[in-house]
Coordinates of C-alpha atoms in Angstrom, one line a residue:
Chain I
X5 CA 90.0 125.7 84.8
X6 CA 93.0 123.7 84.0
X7 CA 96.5 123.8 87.0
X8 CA 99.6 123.9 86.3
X9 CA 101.6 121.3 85.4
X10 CA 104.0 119.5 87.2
X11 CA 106.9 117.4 86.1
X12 CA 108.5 114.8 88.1
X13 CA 111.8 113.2 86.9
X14 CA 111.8 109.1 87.8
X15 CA 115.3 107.2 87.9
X16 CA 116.1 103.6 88.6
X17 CA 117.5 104.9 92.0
X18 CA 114.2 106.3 92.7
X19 CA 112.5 102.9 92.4
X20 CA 114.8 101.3 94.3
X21 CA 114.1 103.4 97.1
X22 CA 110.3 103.0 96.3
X23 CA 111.0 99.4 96.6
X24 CA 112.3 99.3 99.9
X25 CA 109.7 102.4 102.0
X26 CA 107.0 100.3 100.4
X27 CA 108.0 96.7 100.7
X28 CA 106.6 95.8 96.8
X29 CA 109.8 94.2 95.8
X30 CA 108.9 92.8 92.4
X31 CA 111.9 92.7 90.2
X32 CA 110.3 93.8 87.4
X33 CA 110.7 97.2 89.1
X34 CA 114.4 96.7 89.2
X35 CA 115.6 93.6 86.7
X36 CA 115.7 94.1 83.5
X37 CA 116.3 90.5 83.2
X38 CA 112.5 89.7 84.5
X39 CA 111.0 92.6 82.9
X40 CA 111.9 91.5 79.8
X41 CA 111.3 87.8 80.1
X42 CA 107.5 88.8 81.4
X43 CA 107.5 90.8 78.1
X44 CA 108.5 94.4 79.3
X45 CA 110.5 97.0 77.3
X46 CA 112.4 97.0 80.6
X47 CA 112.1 98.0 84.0
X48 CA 109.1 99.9 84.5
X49 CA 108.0 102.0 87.9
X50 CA 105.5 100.8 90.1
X51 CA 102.1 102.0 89.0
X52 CA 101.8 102.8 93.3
X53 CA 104.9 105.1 92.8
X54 CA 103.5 106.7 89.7
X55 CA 100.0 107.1 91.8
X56 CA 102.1 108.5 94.9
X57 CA 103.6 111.8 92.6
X58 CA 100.1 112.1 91.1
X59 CA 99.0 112.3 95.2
X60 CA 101.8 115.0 95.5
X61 CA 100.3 116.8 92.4
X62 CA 97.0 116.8 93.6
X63 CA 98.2 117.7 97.5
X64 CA 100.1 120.9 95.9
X65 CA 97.1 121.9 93.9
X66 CA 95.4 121.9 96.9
X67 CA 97.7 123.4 99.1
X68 CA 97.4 121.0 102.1
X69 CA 99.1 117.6 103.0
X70 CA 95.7 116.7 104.4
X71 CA 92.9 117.9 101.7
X72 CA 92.4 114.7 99.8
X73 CA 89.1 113.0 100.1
X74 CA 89.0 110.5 97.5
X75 CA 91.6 109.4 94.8
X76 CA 91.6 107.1 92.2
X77 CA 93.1 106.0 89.1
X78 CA 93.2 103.0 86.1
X79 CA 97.0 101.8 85.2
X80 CA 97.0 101.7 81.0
X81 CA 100.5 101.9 80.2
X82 CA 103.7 101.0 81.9
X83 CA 106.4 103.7 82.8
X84 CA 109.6 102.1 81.5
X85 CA 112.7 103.9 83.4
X86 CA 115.9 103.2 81.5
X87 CA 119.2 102.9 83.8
X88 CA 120.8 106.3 83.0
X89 CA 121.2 109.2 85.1
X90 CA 118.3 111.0 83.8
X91 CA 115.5 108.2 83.7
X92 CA 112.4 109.2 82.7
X93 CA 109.8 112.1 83.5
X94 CA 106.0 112.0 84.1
X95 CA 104.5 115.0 83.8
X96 CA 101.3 115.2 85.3
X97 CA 98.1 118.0 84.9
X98 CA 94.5 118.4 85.6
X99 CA 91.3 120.4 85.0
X100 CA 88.8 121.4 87.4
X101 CA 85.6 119.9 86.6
X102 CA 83.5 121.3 89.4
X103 CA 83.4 123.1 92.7
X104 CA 80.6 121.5 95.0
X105 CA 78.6 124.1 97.4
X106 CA 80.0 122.0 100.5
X107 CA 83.5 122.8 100.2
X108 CA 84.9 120.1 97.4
X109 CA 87.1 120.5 94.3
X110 CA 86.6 117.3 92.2
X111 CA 89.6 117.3 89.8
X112 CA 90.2 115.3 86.6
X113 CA 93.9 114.2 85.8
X114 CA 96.4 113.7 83.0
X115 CA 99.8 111.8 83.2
X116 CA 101.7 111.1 81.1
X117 CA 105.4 110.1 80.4
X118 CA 107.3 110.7 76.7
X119 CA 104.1 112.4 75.3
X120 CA 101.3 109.1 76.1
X121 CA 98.9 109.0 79.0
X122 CA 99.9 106.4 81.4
X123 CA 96.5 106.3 83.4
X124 CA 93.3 106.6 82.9
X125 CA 90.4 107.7 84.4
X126 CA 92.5 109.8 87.0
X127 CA 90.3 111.6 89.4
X128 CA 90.4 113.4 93.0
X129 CA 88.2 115.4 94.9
X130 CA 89.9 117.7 97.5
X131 CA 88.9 119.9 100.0
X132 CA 88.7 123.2 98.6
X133 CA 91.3 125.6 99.2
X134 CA 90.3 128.6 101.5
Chain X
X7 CA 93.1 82.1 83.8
X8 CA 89.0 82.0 85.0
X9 CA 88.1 83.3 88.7
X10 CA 84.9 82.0 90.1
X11 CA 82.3 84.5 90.6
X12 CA 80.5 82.9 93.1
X13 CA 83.4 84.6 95.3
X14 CA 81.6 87.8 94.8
X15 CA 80.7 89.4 97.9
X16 CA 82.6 87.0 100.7
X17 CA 84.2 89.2 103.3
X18 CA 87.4 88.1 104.9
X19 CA 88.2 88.3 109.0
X20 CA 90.0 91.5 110.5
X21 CA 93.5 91.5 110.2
X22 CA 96.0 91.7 112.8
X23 CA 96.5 95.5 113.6
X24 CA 98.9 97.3 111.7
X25 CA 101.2 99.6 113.7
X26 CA 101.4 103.2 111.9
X27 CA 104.9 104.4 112.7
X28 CA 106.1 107.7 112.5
X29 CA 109.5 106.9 110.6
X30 CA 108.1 104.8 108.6
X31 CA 105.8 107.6 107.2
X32 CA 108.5 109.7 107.2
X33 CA 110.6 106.9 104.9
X34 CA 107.4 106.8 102.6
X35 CA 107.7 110.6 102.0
X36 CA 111.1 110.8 101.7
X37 CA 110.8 108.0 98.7
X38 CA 107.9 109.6 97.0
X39 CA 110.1 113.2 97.5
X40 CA 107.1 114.4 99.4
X41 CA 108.8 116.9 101.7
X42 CA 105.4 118.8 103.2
X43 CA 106.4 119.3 106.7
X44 CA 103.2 117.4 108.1
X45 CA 104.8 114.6 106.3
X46 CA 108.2 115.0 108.8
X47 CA 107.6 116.9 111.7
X48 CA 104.6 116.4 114.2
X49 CA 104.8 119.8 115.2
X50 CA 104.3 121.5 111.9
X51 CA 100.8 118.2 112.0
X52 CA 99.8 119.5 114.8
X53 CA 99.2 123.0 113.9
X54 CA 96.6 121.4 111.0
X55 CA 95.1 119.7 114.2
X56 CA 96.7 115.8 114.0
X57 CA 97.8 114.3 117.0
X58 CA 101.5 113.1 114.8
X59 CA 102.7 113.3 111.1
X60 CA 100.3 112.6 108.6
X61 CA 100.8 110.5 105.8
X62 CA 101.0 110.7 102.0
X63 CA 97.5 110.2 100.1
X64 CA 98.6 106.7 99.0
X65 CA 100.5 105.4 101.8
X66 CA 97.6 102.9 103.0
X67 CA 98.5 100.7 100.5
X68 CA 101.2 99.4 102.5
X69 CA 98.5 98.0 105.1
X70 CA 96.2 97.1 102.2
X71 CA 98.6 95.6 99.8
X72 CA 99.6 93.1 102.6
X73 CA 96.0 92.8 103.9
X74 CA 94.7 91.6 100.9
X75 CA 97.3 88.6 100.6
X76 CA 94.3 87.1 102.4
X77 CA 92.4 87.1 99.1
X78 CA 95.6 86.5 96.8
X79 CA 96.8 83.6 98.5
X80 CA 93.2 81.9 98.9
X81 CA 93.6 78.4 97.8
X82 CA 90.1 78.2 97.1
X83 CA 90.1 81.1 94.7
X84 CA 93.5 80.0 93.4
X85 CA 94.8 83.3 91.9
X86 CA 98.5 82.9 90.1
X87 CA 100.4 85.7 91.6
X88 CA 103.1 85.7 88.6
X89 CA 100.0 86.7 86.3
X90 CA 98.6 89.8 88.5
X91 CA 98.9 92.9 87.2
X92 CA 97.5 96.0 89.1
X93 CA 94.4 97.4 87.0
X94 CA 92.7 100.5 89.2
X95 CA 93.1 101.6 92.5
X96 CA 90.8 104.0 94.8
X97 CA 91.1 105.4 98.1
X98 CA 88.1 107.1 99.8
X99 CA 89.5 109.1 103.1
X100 CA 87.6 109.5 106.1
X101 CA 90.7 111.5 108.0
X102 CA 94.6 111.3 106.5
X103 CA 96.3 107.6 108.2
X104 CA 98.8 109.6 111.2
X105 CA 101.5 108.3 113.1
X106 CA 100.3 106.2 116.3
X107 CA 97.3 104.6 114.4
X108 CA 96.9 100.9 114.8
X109 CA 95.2 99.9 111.6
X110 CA 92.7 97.0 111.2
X111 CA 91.8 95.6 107.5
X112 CA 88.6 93.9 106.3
X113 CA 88.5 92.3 103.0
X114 CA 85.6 92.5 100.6
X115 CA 85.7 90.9 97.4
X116 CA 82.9 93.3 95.5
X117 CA 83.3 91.9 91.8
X118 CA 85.0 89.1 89.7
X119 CA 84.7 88.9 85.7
X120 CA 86.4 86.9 83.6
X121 CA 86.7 88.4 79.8
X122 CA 89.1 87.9 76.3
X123 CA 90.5 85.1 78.8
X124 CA 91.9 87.4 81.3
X125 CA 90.2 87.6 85.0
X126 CA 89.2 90.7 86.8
X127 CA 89.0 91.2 90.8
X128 CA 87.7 94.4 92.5
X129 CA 88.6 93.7 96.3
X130 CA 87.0 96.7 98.9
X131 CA 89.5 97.1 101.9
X132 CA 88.1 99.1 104.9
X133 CA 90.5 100.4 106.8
X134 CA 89.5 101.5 110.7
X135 CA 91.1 101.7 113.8
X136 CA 91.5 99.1 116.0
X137 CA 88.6 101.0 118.4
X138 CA 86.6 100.8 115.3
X139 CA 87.1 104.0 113.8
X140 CA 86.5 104.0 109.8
X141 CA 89.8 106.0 108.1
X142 CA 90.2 105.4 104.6
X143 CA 87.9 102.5 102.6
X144 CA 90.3 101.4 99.4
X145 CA 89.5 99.4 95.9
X146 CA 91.7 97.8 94.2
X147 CA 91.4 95.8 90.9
X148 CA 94.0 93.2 89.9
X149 CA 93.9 91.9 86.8
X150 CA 95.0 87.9 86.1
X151 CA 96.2 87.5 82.9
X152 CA 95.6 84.7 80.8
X153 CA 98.0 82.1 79.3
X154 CA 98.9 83.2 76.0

């Protein structure tokens, strides 16, 4: 059964604010300067930040703030926000890939941002919805 | 750059307790645009049986980012920071991380590979109360890149 997808729009102000509720300061979330002398496009969003609106994905497929048991994903491609007023968009989807007889939806999911996955091997198992 | 495997499987001593605050949740949410009510209010937490606001699926890594400076900032494993890029991160919940919790890390370095000149580091963090209470076990794998 695949959800449906949900879209999340990421601007420059947006990791900014990231920055500061999460302490990870490294300017290569906000300086172009160091993300392109590292070898960046640019300034690209914390992979933790990306994670965090695949978490509010998964917690609205689930329905509950509280339902996720496990969570992981592998970071494959940076999310390069350019310093305009619309940034970037990651737009995030998942399949079911089985119901378990003690109450657990594992999930399987996509992201991606300007048509190419950004992570791989993104999985969650939630608690399933009542 | 080449980490030493013989690293594999040293655990690190509990860190000092991290105090879970309810604004600072709140700040987390507000950052991530989470805007579920258990996120904000402890009221609408209680009624899903909490004792205060819960927080977002990946707000532990604040407690285990810092935690695991431990293993970062070994000199004995010698890891360049400037060269760490994050590779995979897992979190396996026992309960959601509230507001009141005092949060005690212990560092587990669970595998180390070196390979195309670039070094590989899966740290386990368990995460419990300071009582002893297990609430969320986290992996992370960092990834050191080599010189080019």
């Amino acid at each position: 059964m695949e959800l449906p997808t949900q879209t999340f729009r990421v601007t420059r102000a947006d990791l900014v604010r990231y920055a500061g509720a999460s302490g990870d300061f490294n300017p290569i979330h906000w300086s172009d300067r160091t993300a392109t002398k590292v070898g960046l496009p640019g300034v690209i969003a914390h992979g933790m930040f990306t994670m965090a609106l695949v978490g509010r994905a998964v917690t609205t497929w689930a329905g509950a703030p509280d339902a996720v048991v496990d969570f992981g994903v592998r970071f494959t491609r940076p999310v390069v926000v350019p310093d305009t007023d619309e940034g970037t968009e990651i737009e995030v989807s998942a399949v079911v890939k089985e119901v378990t007889e003690d109450g657990l939806t594992r999930l399987d999911v996509t992201a991606t941002c300007l048509g190419e996955k950004v992570l791989s091997q993104a999985r969650a198992t939630v608690r399933t919805p009542r | 750059m080449s980490l030493d495997p013989s690293f594999v499987g040293r655990s690190y001593p509990p860190t000092a307790p991290y105090q879970v605050g309810r604004e600072k949740i709140r700040e987390f949410a507000t950052a991530i645009g989470a805007t579920d009510p258990a996120y904000h209010d402890p009221e609408a937490a209680r009624a899903l049986g909490h004792p205060d606001v819960v927080a977002p699926p990946t707000f532990p890594v604040l407690v285990t980012m810092a935690a695991s400076r431990q293993i970062i900032e070994d000199p004995a494993l010698g890891v360049d920071y400037s060269r760490v890029v994050h590779g995979d991160q897992r979190f396996a919940y026992t309960r959601p991380v509230v507001a009141g919790d005092e949060l005690v890390c212990v560092n587990i370095i669970e595998e180390i590979t070196n390979r195309g000149g670039h070094g590989f580091l899966t740290t386990r963090t368990d995460v419990s109360t300071a009582d002893g209470e297990p609430v969320v076990a986290a992996w992370s794998k960092i990834v050191v890149r080599g010189e080019a």
